[in-house]
XYZ file of C-alpha atoms in Angstrom:
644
model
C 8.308 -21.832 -107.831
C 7.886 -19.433 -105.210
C 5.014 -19.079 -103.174
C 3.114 -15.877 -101.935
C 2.411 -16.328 -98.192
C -0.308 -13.413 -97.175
C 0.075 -11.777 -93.765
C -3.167 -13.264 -91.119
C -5.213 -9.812 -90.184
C -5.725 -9.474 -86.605
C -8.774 -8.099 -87.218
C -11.398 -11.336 -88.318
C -14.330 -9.249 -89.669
C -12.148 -6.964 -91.503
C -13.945 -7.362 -94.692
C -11.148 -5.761 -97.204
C -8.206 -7.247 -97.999
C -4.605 -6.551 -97.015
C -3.333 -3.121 -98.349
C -7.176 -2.000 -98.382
C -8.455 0.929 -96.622
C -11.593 0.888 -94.477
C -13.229 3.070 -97.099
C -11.937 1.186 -100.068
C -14.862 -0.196 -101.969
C -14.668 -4.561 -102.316
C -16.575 -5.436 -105.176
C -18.965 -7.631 -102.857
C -20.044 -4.582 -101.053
C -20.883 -2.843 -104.216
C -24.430 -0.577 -104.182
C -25.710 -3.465 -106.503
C -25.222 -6.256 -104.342
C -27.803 -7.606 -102.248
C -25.448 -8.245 -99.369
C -26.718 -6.480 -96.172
C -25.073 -6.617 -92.123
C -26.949 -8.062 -89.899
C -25.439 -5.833 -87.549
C -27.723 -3.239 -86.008
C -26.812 0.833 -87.156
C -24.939 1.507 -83.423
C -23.045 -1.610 -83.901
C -22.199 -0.483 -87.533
C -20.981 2.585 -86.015
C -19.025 1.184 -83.526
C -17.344 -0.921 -85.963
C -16.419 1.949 -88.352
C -14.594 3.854 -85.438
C -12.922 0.770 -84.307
C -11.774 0.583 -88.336
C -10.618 3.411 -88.759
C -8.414 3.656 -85.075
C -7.174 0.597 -86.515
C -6.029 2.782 -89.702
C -4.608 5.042 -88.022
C -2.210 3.052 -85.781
C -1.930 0.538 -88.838
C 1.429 2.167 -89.961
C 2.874 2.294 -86.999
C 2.020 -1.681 -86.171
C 2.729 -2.572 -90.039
C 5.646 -0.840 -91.316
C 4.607 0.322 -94.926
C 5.955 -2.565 -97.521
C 7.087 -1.352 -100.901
C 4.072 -2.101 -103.211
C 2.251 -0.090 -105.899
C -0.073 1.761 -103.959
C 2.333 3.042 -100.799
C 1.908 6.353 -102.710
C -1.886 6.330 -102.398
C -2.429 4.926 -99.015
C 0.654 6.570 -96.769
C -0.657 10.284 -97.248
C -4.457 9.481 -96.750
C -3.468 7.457 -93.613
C -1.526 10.575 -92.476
C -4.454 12.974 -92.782
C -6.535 10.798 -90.958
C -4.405 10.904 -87.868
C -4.298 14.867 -87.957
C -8.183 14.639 -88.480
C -8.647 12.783 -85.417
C -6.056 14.288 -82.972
C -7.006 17.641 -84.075
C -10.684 16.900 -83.111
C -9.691 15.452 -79.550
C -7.791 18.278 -78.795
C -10.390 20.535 -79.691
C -13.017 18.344 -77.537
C -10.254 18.533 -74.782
C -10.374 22.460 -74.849
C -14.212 22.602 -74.279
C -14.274 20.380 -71.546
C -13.983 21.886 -68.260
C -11.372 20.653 -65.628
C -13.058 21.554 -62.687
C -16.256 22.876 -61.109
C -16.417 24.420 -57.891
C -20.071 24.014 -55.872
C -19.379 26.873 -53.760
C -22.284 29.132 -53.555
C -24.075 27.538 -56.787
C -27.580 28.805 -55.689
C -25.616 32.534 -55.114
C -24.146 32.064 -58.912
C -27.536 31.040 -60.072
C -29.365 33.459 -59.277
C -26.107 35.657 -60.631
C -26.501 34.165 -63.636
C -30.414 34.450 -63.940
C -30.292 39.022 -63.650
C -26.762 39.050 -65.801
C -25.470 38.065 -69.029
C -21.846 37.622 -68.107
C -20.803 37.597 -64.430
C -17.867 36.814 -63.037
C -17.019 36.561 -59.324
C -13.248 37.172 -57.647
C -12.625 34.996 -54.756
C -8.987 35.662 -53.318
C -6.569 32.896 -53.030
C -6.480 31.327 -49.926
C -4.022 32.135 -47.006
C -2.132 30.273 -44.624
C -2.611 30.620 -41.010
C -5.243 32.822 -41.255
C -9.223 32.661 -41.001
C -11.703 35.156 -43.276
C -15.129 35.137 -42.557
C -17.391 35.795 -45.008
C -15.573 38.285 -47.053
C -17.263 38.792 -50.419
C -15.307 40.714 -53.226
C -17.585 43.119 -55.716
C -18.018 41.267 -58.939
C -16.946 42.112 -62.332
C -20.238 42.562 -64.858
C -20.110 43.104 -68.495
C -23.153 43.243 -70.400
C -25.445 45.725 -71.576
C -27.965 45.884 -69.046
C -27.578 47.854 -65.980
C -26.433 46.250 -62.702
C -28.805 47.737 -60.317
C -32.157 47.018 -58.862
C -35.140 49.472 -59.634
C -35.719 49.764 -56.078
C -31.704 51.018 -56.214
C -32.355 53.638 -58.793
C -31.073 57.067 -58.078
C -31.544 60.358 -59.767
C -28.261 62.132 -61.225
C -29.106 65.860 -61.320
C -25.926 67.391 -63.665
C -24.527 70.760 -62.364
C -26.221 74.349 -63.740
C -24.051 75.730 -66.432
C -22.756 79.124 -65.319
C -22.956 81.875 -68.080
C -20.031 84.463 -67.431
C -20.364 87.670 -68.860
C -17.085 89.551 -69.464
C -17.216 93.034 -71.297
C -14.087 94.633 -71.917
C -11.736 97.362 -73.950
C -8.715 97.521 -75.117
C -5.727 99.191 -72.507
C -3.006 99.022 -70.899
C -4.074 96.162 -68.484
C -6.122 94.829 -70.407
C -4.274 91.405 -70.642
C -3.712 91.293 -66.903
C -7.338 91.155 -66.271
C -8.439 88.675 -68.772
C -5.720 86.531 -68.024
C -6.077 86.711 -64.076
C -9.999 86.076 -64.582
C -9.453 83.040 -66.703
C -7.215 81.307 -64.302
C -10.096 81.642 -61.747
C -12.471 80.142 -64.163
C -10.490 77.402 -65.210
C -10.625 75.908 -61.780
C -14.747 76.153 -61.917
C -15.668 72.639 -62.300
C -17.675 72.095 -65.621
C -20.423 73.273 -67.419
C -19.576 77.312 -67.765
C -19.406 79.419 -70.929
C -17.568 82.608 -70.445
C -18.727 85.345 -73.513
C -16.149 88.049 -73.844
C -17.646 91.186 -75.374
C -15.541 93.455 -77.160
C -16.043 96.699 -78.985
C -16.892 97.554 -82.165
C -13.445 94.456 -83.626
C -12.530 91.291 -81.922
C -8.319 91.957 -81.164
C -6.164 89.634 -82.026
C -4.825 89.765 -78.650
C -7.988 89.425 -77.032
C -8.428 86.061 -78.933
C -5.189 84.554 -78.471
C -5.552 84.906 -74.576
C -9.078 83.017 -74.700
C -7.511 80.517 -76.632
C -4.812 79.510 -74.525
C -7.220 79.411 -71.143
C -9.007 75.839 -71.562
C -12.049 77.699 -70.960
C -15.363 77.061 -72.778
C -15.857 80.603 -74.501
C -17.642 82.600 -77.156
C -16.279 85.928 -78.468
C -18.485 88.357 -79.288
C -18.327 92.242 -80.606
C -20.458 95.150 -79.647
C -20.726 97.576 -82.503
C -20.985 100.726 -80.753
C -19.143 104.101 -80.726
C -19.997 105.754 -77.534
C -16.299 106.666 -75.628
C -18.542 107.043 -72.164
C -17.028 104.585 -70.324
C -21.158 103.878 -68.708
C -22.366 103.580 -71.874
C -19.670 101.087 -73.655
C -20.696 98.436 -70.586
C -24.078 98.726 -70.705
C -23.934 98.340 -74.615
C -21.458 95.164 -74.140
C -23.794 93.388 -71.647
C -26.780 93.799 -73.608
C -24.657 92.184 -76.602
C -24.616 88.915 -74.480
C -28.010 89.506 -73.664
C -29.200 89.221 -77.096
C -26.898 85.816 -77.686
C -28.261 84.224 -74.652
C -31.736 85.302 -75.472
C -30.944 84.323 -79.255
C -29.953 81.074 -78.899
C -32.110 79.944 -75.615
C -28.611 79.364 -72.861
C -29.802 77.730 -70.180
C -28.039 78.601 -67.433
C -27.117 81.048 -64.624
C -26.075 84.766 -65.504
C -23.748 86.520 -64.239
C -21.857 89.844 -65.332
C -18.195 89.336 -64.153
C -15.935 93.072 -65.202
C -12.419 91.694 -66.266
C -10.515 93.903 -63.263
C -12.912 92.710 -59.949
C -11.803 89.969 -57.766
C -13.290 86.719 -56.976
C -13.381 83.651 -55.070
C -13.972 80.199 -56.232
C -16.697 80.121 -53.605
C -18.768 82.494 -55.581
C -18.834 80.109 -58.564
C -19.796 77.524 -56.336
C -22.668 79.316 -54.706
C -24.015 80.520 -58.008
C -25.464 76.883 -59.386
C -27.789 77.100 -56.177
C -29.565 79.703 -57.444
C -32.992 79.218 -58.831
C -34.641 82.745 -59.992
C -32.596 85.534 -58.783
C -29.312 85.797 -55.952
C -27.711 88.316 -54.461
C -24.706 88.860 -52.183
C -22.748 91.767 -50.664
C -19.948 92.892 -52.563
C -16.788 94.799 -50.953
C -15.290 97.708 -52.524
C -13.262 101.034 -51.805
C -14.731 104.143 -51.038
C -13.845 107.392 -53.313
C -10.658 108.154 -51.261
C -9.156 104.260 -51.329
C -8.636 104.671 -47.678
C -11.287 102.587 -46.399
C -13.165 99.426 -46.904
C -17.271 99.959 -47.523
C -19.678 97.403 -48.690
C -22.787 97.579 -50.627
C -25.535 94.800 -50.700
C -28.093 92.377 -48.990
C -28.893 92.351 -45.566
C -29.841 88.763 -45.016
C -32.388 86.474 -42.305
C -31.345 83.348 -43.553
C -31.353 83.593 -47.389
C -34.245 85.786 -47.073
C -33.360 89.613 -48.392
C -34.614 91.850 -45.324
C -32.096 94.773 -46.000
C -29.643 96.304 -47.773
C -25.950 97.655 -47.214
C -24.906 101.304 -48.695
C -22.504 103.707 -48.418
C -23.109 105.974 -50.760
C -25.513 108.919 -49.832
C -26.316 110.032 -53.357
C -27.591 105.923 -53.950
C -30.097 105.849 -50.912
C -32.477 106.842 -53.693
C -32.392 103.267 -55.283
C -34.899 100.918 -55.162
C -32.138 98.114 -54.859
C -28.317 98.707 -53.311
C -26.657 96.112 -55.259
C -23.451 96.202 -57.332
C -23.372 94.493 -60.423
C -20.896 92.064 -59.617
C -23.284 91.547 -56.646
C -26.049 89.667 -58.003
C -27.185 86.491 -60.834
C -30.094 85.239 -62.444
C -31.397 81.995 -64.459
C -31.226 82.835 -68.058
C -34.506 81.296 -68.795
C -35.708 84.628 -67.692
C -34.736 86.225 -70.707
C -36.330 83.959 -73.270
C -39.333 82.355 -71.328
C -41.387 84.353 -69.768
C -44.437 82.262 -69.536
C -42.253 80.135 -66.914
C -41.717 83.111 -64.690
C -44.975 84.788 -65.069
C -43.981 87.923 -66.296
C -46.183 90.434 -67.417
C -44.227 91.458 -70.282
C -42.674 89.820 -73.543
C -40.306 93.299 -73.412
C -36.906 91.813 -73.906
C -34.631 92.770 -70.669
C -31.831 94.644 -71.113
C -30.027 97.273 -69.379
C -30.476 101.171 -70.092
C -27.995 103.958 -71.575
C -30.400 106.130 -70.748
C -30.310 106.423 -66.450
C -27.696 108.007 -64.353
C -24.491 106.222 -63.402
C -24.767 104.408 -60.158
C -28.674 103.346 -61.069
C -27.999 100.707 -64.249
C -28.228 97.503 -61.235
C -31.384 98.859 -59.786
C -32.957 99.631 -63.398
C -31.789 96.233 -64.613
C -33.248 94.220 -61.723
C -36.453 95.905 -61.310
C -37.292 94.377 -64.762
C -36.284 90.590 -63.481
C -37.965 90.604 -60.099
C -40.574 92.275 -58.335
C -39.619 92.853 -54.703
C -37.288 91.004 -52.659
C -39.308 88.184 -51.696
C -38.157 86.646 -55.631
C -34.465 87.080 -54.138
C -32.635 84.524 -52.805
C -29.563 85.717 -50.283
C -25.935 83.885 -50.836
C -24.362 82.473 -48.609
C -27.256 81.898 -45.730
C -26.684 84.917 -44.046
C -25.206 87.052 -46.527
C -22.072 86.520 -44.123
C -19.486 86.236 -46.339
C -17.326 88.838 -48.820
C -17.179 86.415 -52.135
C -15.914 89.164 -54.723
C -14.154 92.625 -54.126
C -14.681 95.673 -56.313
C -11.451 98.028 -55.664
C -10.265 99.330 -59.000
C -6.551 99.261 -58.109
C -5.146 99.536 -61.428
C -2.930 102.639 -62.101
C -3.973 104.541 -64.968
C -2.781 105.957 -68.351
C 0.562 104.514 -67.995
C 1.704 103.984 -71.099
C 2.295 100.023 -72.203
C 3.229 98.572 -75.724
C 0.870 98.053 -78.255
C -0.558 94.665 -78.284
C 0.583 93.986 -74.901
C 3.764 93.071 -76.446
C 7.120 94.607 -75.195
C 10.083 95.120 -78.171
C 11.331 91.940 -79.738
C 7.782 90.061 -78.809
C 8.575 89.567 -75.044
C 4.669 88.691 -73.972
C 3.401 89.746 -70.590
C 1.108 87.050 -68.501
C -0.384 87.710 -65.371
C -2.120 86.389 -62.839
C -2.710 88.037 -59.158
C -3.747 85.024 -56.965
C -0.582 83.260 -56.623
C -2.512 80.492 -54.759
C -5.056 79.492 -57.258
C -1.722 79.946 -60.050
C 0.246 77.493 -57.804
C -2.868 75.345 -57.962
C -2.853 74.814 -61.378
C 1.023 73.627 -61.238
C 1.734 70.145 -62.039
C 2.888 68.378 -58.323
C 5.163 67.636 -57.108
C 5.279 71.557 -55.721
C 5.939 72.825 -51.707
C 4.657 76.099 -51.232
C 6.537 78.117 -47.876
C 4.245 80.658 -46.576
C 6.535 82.842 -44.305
C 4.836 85.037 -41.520
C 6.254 87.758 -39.351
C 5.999 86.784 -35.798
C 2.819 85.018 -35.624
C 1.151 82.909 -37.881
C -2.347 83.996 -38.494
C -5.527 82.264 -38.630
C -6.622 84.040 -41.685
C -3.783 82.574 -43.551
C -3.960 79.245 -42.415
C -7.181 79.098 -43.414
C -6.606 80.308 -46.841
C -3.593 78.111 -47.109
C -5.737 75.333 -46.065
C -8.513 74.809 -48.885
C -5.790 75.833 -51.684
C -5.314 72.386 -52.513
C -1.631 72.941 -52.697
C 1.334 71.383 -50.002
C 2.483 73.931 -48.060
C 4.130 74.568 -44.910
C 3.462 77.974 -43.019
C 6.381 79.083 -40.991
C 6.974 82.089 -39.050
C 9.872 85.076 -38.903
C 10.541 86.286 -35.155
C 11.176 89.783 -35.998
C 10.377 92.990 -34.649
C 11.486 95.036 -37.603
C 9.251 97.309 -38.719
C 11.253 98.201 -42.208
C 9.923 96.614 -44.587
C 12.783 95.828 -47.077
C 14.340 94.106 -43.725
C 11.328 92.289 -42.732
C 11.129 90.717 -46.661
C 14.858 90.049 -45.845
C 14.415 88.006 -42.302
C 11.288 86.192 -43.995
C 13.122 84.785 -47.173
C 16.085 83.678 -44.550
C 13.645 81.823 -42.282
C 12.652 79.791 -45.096
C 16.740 79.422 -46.637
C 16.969 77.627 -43.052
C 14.155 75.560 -43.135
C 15.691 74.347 -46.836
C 18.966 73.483 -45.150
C 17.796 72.274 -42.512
C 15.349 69.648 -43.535
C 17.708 69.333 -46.562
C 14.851 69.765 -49.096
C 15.857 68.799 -52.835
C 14.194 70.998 -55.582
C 14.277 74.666 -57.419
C 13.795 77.845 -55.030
C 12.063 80.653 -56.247
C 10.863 83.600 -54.235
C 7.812 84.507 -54.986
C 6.114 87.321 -53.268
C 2.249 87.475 -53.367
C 1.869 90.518 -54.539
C 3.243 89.988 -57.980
C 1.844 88.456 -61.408
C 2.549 85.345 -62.555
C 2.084 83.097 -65.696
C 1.794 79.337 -65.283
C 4.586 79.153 -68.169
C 7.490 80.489 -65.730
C 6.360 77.612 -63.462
C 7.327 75.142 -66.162
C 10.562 76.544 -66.949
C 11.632 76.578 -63.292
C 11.600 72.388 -63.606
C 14.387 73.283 -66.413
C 16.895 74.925 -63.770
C 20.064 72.861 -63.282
C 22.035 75.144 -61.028
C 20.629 79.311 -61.625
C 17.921 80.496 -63.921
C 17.026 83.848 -64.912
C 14.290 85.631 -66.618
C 13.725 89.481 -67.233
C 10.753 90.799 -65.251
C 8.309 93.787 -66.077
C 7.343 96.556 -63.879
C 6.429 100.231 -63.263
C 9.067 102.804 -63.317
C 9.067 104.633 -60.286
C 6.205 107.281 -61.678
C 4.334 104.631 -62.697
C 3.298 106.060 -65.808
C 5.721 103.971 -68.095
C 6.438 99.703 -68.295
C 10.043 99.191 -68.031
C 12.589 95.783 -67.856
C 14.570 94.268 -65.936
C 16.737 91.457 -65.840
C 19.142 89.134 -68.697
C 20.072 89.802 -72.233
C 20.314 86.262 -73.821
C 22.233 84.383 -76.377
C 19.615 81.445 -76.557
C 20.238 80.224 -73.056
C 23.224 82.080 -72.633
C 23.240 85.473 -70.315
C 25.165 88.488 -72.504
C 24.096 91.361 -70.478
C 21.345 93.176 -68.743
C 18.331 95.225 -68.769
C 17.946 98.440 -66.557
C 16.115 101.832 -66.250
C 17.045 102.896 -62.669
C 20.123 105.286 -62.718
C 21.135 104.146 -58.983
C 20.818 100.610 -59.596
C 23.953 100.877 -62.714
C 26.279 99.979 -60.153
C 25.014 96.479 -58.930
C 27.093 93.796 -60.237
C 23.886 91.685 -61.312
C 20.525 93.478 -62.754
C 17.768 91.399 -61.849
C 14.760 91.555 -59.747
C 13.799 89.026 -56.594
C 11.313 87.842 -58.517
C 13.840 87.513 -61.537
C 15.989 83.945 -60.745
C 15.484 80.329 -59.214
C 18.363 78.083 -58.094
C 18.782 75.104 -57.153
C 18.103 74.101 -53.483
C 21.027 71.649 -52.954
C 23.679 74.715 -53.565
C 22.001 75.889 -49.685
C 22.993 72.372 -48.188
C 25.846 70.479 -50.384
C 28.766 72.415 -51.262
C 30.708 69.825 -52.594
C 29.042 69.106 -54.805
C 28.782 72.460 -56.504
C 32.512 72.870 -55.773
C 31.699 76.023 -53.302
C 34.728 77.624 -51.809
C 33.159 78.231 -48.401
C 30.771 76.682 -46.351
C 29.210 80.007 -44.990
C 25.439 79.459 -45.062
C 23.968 81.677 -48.045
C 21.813 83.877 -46.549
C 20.619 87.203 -47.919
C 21.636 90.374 -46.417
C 20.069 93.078 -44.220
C 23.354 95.645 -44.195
C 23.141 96.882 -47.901
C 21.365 99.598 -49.217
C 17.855 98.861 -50.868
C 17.669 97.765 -54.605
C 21.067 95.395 -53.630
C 19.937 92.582 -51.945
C 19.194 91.098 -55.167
C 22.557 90.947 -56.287
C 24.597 90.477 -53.200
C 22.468 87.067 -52.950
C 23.207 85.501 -56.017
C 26.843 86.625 -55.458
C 26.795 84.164 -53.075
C 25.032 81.642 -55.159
C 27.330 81.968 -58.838
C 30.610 83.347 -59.565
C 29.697 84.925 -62.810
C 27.014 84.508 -66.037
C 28.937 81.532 -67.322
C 26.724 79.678 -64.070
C 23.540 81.086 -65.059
C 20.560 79.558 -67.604
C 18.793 82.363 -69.254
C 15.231 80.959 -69.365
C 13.295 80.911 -72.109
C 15.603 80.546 -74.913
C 16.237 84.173 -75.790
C 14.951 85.833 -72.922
C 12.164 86.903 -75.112
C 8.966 86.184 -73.011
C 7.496 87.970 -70.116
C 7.270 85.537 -67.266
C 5.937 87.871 -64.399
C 5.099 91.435 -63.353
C 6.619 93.465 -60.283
C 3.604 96.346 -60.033
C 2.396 97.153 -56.770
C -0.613 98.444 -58.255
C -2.207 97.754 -54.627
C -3.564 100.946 -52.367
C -2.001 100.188 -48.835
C -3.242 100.656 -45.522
C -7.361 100.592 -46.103
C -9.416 98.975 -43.480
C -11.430 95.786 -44.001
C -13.254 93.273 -42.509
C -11.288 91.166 -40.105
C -10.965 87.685 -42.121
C -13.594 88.838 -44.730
C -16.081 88.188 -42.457
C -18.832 91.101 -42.183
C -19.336 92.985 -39.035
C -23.392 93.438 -37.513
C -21.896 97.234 -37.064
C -21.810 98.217 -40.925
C -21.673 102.364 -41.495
C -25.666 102.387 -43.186
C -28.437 99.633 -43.030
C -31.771 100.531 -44.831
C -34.886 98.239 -44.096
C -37.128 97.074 -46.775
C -40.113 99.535 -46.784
């Protein structure tokens, strides 16, 4: 008969039976049975978590034996053990491995004006010593990180309001274009209005569009042709809308064709009522420089500046790009005092030449409300010349045939400025290098070097000759990698041939607008393209049909390793390429890039097409008129009249 021998337990007060589980239920430990452990409830405990370790190594110690319940009591025994490493790994994570004492009573108090703070000490170094260095910490919560006593006052920047009338002709585009570009590099808040007449072009919008300028276009419904009356009209349009809808800003009225520094925008948000500065401008004849505004102790008005005999009669010399006001003065006049609720605007109704004097007598009372800009009134900030050559006649829409667009700018600087880097500009000087132009060159905010021409030449197609070689040297000689372009500074440039230059591999070229030789008519010059491909040529000028390439200076780019690595552009000579001083006028152009490609098959006609207008060649400047030495005023000034 065989006999049943039962495995010993090493566990004497486990009180189930073998092939139990701790939480099996043995009919003496039933709810109905009076049985009760003598234990106390911690040793209970204790005993349960000693029971069930022992259940969860119990397979491993006791190999499971074939029997009718290995089903039930091998998958509960497995859950058990991913219970209970699961929860030590978990207590594991929360536990901290470390504490470090340094500074507690620093990170207490850290802790007691933060919600989350967390300090950067920097791993130590061998061999070397720090004293007490003390990294910033790294906050994030919600409240701010400062002490009251640390509080400071952040007073945001006046919004400047620029008022723009204009009209459509043939520069119209020029002048709306070349404005923008200065106001683009205003730092924010300014809202330019553009007032047109009587319709809103299409043009007109599409170039406010593309200026990242904060505008509003507005229309003047008016059908006066005096050219007085159409500005006055415009500027009282933006008037209205600023009064309307309560701007809060500074005023000023800005004509499309002045010129202007970036200083003047600057110096405008420190006005508080009124300011006024002295404006430069051409006399009648264009042959000399006058001026016309304050005469300054300080920024205290004591004076004013004319030239003009027939204006001595107005109460205030002042042009009216020459002055600003806070536009609260147009819709608040309990602030200001006034003694009117009349609505200020400027009148139709006074002789030309008197519309500043008219305006301003309604905005301030004397001088003593005036506030002079810079200290001093030292300083030329805007220039009223009125270079532009008139009734010339120019495409409709500003468009040339086949949709070529024209872009212009006039400060090549402040374009160049706007230029993704990397970008060297090389300012050229004959003979000596000025301090005007280093000073200019200076605060552009663009790398430059200035270099100078030793040249006595006074022709001026030679000196432009000598100047372009002096920087083809400097090229070579410092081997500088990049496009070349020669741009003179007295042409107009968009900030899209800029971008296509970066597209050059060995020779781009681009067709180039200018005035025909009577100036009354806009004629091309430069590539006829095949996409890229150059097919022909533009050209008006009889005498230039025999150069072998039709292109202006201002028409190609190249690239600068052609000056300084022959090889690799598979160059038959080494001759440095220089351009030439021996040829007649009109040919330098081409006997340059003779030197440069062997035919059209070299070239890149840029853009695609050669449809676009990248710059102007216009000379539109009048030559030879005096001016202040550095745009600095003189104490000797032609007429001075005292405040009365």
């Amino acid at each position: 008969m065989a006999s049943i021998r039962r495995t010993l337990s090493p566990y004497h007060d486990r009180p189930y039976q073998n092939g139990g589980t701790p939480f099996s239920t043995s009919p003496k430990h039933s709810a109905g049975s009076k049985y009760s452990s003598p234990l106390p409830a911690f040793a209970a405990f204790a005993v349960r978590v000693r029971r069930l370790i022992g259940e969860l190594f119990y397979l491993h110690r006791h190999p499971p034996r074939k029997s009718h319940n290995h089903h039930h009591s091998w998958p509960r025994t497995f859950i058990y053990r991913c219970f209970f490493f699961f929860l030590l790994g978990f207590l594991l994570g929360l536990s901290p491995f470390g504490h470090d004492h340094h500074d507690d009573d620093e990170a207490a108090s850290i802790n007691r004006n933060h919600d989350f703070s967390f300090e950067i000490n920097p791993p130590p170094q061998p061999n070397r010593v720090v004293d007490d260095l003390k990294l910033a910490e790294v906050s994030f919560n919600a409240r701010p990180n400062f002490k009251e006593s640390e509080r400071f006052d952040f007073v945001p920047r006046k919004q400047l309001i620029i008022v723009t009338p204009t009209y459509n002709r043939a520069s119209q585009a020029y002048y709306l274009i070349r404005l923008s570009q200065v106001l683009r590099l205003v730092p924010p808040p300014l809202l330019w209005i553009v007032v047109e007449l009587n319709t809103a072009s299409f043009e007109t919008a599409e170039i406010l569009r593309k200026t990242g300028v904060m505008y509003r276009h507005l229309v003047c419904v008016n059908n006066s042709t005096n050219v007085k009356d159409r500005g006055v009209h415009q500027r009282n349009t933006a008037l209205d809308h600023i009064q309307r809808h309560r701007l809060d800003g500074v005023v000023y009225f800005a004509d499309d064709d002045n010129i202007y520094s970036l200083h003047l925008f600057h110096s405008l948000r420190n006005i508080s009522r009124f300011g006024t500065w002295p404006v430069a401008m051409l006399a009648q004849s264009k042959n000399k420089a006058i001026l016309e505004g304050p005469v300054c102790n300080g920024s205290q008005v004591i004076g004013w500046h004319t030239n003009e005999k027939s204006k001595k009669l107005r109460r205030f010399h002042v042009d009216m790009s020459g002055f600003a006001f806070n536009s609260t003065i147009l819709w608040d006049p309990k602030r200001w005092k006034r003694p009117t609720s009349v609505p200020i605007r400027q009148l139709d109704t006074v002789k030309e030449g008197f519309q500043e004097t008219t305006f301003i007598e309604q905005v301030v009372e004397d001088e003593s409300q005036m506030e002079g800009s810079p200290p001093g009134c030292s300083r030329i900030m805007n220039w009223h010349l009125h270079l532009g050559a008139r009734h010339f006649d120019y495409p409709r829409g500003w468009l040339l045939q086949k949709n070529l667009d024209a872009y212009y700018l006039i400060r090549l600087s402040q374009v160049l400025r706007l230029v993704p880097p990397p970008l060297l500009w090389i300012v050229v000087e004959l003979n000596t290098a000025s301090f005007e132009t280093a000073e200019i060159l200076r605060k552009t905010g663009v790398m430059y070097r200035h270099l100078v021409c030793v040249n006595n030449s006074t022709n001026v197609k030679d000196r432009g000759v000598h100047q372009r070689n002096t920087a083809l040297d400097h090229i070579q000689r410092h081997r500088l990698d990049g496009v070349v372009y020669f741009a003179d500074d007295d042409n107009i440039y968009s900030l899209h041939l800029f971008h296509s230059l970066r597209n050059i591999s060995r020779f781009g070229t681009w067709p180039v607008a200018m005035l025909a030789q009577s100036k009354n008519k806009a004629i091309l010059e430069g590539p006829v393209c095949n996409g890229s491909q150059v097919i022909g040529w533009h050209t008006n000028e009889k005498s230039k049909k025999l150069r072998r390439f039709h292109v202006d200076m201002s028409g190609f780019a190249f690239n600068s390793t052609i000056l300084w690595d022959p090889k690799r552009w598979k160059r038959p000579t080494s001759v440095p390429i220089r351009q030439l001083d021996t040829v007649k006028e009109g040919f330098q152009e081409t006997t340059f890039i003779e030197q440069v490609v062997e035919d059209e098959s070299q070239m890149e006609g840029s853009p695609p097409g050669c449809s676009r207008i990248m710059n102007w060649h216009l000379h539109l400047g009048a030559r030879h008129f005096d001016y202040p030495r550095g745009w600095l005023l003189q104490k000797n000034l032609d007429v001075v009249l005292p405040i009365k």
